[in-house]
Coordinates of C-alpha atoms in Angstrom, one line a residue:
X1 CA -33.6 0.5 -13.6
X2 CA -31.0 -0.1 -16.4
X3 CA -27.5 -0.8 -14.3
X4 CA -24.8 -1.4 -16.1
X5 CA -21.0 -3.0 -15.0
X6 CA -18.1 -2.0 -17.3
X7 CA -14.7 -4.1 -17.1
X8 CA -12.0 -2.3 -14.9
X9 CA -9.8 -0.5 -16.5
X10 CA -6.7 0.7 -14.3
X11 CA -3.6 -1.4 -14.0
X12 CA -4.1 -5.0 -13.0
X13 CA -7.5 -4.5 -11.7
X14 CA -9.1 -7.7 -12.9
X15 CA -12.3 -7.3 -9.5
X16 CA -15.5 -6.5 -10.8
X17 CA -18.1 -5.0 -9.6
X18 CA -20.9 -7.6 -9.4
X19 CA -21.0 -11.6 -9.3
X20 CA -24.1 -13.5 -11.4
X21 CA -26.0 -13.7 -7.8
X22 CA -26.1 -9.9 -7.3
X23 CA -27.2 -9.9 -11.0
X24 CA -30.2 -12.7 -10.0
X25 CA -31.0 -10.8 -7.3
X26 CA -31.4 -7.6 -9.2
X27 CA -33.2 -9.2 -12.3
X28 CA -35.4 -10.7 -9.5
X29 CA -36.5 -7.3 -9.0
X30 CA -37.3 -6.2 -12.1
X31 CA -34.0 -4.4 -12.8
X32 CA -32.0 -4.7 -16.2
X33 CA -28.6 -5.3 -15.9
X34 CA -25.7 -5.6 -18.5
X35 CA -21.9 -6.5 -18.1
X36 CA -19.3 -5.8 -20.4
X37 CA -17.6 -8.8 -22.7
X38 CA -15.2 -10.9 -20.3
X39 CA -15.1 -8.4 -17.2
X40 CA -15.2 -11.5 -14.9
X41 CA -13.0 -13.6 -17.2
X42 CA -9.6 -13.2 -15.0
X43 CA -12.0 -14.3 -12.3
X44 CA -13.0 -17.4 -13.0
X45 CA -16.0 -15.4 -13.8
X46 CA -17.6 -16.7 -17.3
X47 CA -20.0 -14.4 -20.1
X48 CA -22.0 -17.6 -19.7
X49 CA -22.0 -17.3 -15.5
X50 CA -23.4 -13.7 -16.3
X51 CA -25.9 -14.9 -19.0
X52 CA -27.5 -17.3 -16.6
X53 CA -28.1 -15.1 -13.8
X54 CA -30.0 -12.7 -16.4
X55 CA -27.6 -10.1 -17.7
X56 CA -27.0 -8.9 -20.8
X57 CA -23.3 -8.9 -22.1
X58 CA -22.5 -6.3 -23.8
X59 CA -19.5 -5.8 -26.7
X60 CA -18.2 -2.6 -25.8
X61 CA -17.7 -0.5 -22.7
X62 CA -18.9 2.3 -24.8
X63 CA -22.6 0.4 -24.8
X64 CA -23.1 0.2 -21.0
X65 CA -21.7 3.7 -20.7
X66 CA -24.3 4.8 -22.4
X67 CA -27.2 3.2 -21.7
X68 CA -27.4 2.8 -17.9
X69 CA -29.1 4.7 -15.3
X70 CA -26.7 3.1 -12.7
X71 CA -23.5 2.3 -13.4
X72 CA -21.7 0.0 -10.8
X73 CA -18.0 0.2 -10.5
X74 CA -15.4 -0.9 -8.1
X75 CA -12.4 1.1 -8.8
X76 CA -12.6 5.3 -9.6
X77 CA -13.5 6.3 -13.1
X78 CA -10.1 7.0 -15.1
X79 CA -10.0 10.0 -17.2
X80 CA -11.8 8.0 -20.3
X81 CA -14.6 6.6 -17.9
X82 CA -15.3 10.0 -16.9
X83 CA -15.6 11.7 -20.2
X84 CA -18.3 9.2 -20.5
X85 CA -20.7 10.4 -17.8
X86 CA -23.3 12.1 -18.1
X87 CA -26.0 14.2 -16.3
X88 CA -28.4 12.4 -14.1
X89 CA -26.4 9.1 -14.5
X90 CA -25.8 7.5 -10.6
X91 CA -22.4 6.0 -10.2
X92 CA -21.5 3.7 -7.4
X93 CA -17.9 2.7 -6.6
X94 CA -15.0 3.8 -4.9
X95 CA -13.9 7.4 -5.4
X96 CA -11.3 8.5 -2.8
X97 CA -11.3 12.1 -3.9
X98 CA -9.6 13.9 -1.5
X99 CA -6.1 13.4 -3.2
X100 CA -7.7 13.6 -6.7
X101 CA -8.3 16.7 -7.9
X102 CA -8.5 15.9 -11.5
X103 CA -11.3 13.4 -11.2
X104 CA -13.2 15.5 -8.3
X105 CA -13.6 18.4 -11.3
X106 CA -14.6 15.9 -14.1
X107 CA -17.3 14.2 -11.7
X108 CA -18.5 18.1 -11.4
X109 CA -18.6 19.0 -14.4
X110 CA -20.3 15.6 -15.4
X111 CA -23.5 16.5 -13.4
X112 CA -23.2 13.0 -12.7
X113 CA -24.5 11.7 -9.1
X114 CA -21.6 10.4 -7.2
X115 CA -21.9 7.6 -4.4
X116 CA -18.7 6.9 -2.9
X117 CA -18.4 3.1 -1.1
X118 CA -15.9 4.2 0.9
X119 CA -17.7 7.1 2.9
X120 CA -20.9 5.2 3.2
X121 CA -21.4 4.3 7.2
X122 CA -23.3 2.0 9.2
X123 CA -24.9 2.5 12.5
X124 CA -22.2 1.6 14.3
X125 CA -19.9 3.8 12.8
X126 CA -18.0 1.7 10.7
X127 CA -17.5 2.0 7.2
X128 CA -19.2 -1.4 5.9
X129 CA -18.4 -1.3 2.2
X130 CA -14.6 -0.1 2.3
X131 CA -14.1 -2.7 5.5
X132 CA -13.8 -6.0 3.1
X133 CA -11.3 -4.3 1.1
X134 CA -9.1 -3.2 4.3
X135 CA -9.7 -6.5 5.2
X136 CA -7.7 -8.0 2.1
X137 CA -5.0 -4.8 2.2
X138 CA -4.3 -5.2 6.1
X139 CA -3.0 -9.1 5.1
X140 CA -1.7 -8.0 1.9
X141 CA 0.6 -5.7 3.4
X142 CA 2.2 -8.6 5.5
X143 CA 3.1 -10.6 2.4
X144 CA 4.4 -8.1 0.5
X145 CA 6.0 -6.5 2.9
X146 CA 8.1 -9.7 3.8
X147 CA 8.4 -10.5 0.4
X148 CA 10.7 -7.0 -0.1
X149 CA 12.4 -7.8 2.6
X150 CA 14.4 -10.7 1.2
X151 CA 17.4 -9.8 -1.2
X152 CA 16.1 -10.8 -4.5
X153 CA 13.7 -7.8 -4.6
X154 CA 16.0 -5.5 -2.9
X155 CA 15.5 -6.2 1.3
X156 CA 18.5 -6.6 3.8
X157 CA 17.6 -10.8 3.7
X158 CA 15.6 -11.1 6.8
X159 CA 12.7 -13.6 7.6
X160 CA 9.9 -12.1 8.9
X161 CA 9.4 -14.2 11.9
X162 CA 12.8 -14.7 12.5
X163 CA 14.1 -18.7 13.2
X164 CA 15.7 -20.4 16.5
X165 CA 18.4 -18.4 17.2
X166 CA 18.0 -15.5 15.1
X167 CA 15.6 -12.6 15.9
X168 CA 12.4 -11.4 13.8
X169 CA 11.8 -8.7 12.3
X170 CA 11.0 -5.4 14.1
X171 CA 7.1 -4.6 12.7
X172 CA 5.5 -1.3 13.1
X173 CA 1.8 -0.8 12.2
X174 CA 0.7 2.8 12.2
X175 CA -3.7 2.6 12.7
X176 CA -5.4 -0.1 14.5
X177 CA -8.4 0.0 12.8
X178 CA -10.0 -3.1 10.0
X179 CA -6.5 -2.6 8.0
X180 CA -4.4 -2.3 10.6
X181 CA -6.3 -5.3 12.6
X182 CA -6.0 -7.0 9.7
X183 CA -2.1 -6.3 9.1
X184 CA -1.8 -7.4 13.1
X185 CA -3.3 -10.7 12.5
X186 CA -0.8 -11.3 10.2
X187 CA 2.4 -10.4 11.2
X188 CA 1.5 -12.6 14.3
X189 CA 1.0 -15.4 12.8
X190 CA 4.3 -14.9 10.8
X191 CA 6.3 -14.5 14.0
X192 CA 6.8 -10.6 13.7
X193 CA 7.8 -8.7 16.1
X194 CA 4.6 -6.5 16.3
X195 CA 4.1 -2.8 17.7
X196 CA 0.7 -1.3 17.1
X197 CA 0.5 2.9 16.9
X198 CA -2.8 4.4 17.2
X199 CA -4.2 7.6 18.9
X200 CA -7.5 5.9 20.6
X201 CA -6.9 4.4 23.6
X202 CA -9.7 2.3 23.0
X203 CA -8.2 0.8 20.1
X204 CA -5.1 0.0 21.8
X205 CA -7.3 -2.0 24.4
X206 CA -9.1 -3.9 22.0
X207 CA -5.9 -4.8 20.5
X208 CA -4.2 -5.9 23.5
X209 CA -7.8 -7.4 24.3
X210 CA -7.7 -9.4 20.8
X211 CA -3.6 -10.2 20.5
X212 CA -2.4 -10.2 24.3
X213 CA 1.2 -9.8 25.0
X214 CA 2.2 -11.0 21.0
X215 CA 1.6 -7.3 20.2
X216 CA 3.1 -4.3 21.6
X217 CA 1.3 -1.3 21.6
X218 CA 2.1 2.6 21.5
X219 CA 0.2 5.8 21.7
X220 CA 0.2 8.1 18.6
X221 CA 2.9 11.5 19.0
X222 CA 5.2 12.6 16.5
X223 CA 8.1 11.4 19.0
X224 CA 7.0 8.2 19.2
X225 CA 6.0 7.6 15.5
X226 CA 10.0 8.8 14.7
X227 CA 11.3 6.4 17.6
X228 CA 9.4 3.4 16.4
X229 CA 10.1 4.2 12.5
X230 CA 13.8 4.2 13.1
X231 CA 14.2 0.8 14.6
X232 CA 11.6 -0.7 12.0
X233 CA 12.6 -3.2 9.3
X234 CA 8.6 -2.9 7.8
X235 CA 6.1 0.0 8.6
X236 CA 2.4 -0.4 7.7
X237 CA 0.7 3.3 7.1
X238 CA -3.0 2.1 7.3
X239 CA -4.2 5.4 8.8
X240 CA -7.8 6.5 8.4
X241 CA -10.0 10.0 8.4
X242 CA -13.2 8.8 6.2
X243 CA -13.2 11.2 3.0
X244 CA -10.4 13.1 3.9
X245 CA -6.4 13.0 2.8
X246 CA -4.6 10.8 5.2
X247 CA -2.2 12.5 7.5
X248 CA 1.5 12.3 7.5
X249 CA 2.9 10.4 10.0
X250 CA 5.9 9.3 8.8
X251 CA 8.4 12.4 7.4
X252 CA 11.0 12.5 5.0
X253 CA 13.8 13.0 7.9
X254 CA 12.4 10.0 9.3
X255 CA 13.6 7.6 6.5
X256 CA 17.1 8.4 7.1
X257 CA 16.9 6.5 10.5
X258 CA 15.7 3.6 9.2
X259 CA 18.0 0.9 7.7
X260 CA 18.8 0.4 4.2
X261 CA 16.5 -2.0 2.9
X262 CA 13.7 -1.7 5.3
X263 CA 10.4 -1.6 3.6
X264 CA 7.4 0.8 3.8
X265 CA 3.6 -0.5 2.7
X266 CA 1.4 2.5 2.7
X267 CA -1.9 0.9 2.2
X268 CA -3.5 4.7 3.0
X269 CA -2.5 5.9 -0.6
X270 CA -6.0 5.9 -2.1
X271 CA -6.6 9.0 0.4
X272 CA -2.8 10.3 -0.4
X273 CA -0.5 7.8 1.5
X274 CA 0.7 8.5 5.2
X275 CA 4.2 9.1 4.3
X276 CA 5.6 12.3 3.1
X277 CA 7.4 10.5 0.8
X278 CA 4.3 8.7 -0.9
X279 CA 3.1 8.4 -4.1
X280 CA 0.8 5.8 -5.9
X281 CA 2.2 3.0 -7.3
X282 CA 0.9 0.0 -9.2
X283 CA 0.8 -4.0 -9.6
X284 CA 3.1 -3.3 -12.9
X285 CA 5.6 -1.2 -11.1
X286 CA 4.7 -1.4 -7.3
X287 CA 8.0 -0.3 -5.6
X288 CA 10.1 2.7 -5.5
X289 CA 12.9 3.9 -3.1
X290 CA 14.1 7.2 -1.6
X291 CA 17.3 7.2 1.3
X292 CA 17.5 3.5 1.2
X293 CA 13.8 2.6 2.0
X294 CA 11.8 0.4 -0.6
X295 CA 8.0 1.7 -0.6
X296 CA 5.2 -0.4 -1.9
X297 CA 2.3 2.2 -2.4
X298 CA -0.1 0.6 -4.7
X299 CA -3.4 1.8 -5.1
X300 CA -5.2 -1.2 -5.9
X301 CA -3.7 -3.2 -3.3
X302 CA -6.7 -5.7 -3.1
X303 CA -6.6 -5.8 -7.0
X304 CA -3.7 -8.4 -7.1
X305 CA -6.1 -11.2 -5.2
X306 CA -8.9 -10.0 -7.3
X307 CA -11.5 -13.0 -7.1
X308 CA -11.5 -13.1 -3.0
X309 CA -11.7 -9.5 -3.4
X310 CA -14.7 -9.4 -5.3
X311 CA -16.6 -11.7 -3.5
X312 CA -15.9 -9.7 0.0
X313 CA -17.0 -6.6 -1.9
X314 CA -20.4 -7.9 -3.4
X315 CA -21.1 -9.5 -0.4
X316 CA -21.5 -6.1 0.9
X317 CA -22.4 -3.9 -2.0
X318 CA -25.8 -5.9 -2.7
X319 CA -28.1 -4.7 -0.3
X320 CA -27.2 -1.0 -1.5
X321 CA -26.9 -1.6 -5.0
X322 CA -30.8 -3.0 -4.5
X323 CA -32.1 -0.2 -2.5
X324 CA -30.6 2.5 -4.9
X325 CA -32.1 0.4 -8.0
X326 CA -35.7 -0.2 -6.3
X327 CA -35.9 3.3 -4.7
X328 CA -33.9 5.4 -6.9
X329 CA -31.1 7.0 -5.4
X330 CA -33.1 10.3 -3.5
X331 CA -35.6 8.0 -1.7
X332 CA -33.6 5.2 -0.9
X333 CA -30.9 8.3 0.7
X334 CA -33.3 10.1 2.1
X335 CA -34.5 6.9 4.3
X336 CA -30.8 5.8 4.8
X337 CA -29.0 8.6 6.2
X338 CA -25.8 6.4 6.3
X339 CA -25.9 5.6 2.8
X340 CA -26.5 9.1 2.3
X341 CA -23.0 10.0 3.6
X342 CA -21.9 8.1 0.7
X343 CA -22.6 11.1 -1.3
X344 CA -19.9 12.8 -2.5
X345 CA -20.9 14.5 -5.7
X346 CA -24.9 15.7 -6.8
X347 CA -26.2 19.1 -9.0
X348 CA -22.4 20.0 -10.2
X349 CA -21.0 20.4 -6.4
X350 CA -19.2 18.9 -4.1
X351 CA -21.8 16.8 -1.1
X352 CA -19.3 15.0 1.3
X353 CA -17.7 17.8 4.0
X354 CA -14.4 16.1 4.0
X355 CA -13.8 16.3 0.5
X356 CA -14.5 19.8 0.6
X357 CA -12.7 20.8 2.9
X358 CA -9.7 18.1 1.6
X359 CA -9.7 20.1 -2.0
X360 CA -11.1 23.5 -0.4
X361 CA -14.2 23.5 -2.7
X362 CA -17.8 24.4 -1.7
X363 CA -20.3 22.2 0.0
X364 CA -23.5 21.4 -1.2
X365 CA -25.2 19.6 2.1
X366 CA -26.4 16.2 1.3
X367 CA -30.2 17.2 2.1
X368 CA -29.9 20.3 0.1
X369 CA -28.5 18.1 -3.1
X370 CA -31.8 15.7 -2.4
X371 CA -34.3 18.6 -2.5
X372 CA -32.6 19.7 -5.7

């Protein structure tokens, strides 16, 4: 199979979406792979690194784009990537189309087959290739949430963990799952004081099981979401539903009882943020406020530490990036009914029921798009 691996486009996204030993172990099977000029430069990442491990380095995005049978990504096509698609080319990377209309109706009308990382599941119910990136968001959010908390970009002055004498900061993380795990770990070991919202009771065990009495916890209602918001001086939205738009938890009226200055990290805005008053940001502009309340919603989060990043995500991209390039990608889903819930997008229709029923669109069931 010819894979190819353009350089990210979208603001400050310097990951990419493989590293030379997922190109070995591809050209180790037989595979051609090429890499556009310098895509791992910001890295660390050399044309020479590539070159050794067997790829070809191409000039131009416009060569790989045109070329490949398989094109490996890590962050959605933009609206020049997509014009580039082309029927019964197989794209692999992130996609989060349930807020994205626009791109969901050019991957359509590409007749391009879409494979979504963060929909693909494992048997244990997890989501394995979008759990490195909440991984790196979940700890993000800590720093730069304490880091908008101190006057010189705009916070009340406060230290997140507080000193002898003076209190910490009040911490509220909305989700408990990898993100919001992640987020906990944090904000812990920063001396936060920590209250974790979730509706499983389950989760709220194992986060009791894993912090002990350093975290508080709290069932998920609309009362106690607005109780906990108001006395917050951060809020992390990492809220979940795999393919669909993430729910709002936190609404307009509820800013007005926070204080000014108080900060809001929303790392759920690649499925639409979990704040009414959400909207994607970037690593160029990242911050916006409404009624006092400074909101970091960018949708690249794990973008800004983009060589860990890429590691984490190769690490677990490889073994399905080598069983859609050995098998092609209807065999290797049609034995791998997890990776088959990665499908999103096959024969001009939509193939994942959450993103239907997200953008209200007809479903094409995933078995009926392999027998096409």
């Amino acid at each position: 199979m010819r894979i190819g691996v353009p350089k990210e486009i979208k603001d400050h996204e310097d990951r990419v979406g493989m590293v030379p030993s997922l190109v070995h172990e591809l050209a180790a099977h037989g595979h051609s792979v090429t890499i556009e000029r310098d895509a791992g430069k910001n890295i660390g990442i050399t044309n020479e690194d590539f070159a050794a491990a067997g790829a070809h380095i191409a000039d131009s995005a416009d060569e790989i784009w045109a070329s490949a049978d398989m094109i490996v990504k890590v962050k959605e096509p933009q609206a020049v990537e997509r014009k580039k698609l082309r029927a019964n080319q197989l794209l692999f990377t992130y996609l989060h189309l349930a807020p994205d209309p626009a791109q969901t109706s050019d991957l359509i009308a590409s007749g391009a087959t879409c494979i979504a990382y963060e929909t693909v599941t494992s048997p244990a119910g997890t989501l394995p290739l979008l759990q490195p990136m909440s991984e790196v968001a979940g700890r993000m959010s800590i720093q730069v949430g304490a880091q908008y908390l101190e006057n010189a970009y705009g916070g009340p002055g406060m230290l997140l963990g507080g000193v002898a004498g003076v209190p910490p900061a009040n911490v509220v993380i909305l989700g408990g799952g990898v993100a919001g795990t992640n987020a906990t770990l944090m904000a812990v070991g920063l001396g936060a004081d920590v209250t974790v919202v979730d509706r499983s009771p389950d989760v709220l065990r194992r986060i009791i099981a894993n912090f002990g009495t350093r975290v508080k916890t709290a069932f998920s209602t609309q009362a106690t979401v607005a109780k906990l918001v108001g006395g917050a001086d951060l809020v992390v939205g990492t809220v979940l539903i795999p393919g669909a738009s993430a729910p709002k938890l936190v609404t307009r009226s509820m800013l007005k009882t926070m204080r000014p200055g108080s900060v809001i990290v929303d790392v759920a805005i690649d499925q639409g943020g979990c704040t009414e008053t959400s909207h994607a940001t970037t690593h160029t502009d990242p911050v916006y406020v409404v009624d006092g309340v400074t909101h970091y919603c960018v949708a690249n989060m794990p973008g800004g530490v983009a060589r860990t990043s890429t590691f984490a995500l190769t690490n677990a991209t490889l073994p399905y990036i080598v069983a859609l390039a050995n098998k092609g990608w209807k065999q290797a889903l049609a034995e791998d009914a997890h990776l088959r819930n990665g499908l999103n997008v096959a024969a001009g229709q939509i193939t994942h029921p959450a993103v239907a029923a997200a953008l209200n669109l007809p479903l094409l069931a995933s078995d009926r798009a392999l027998a096409a």
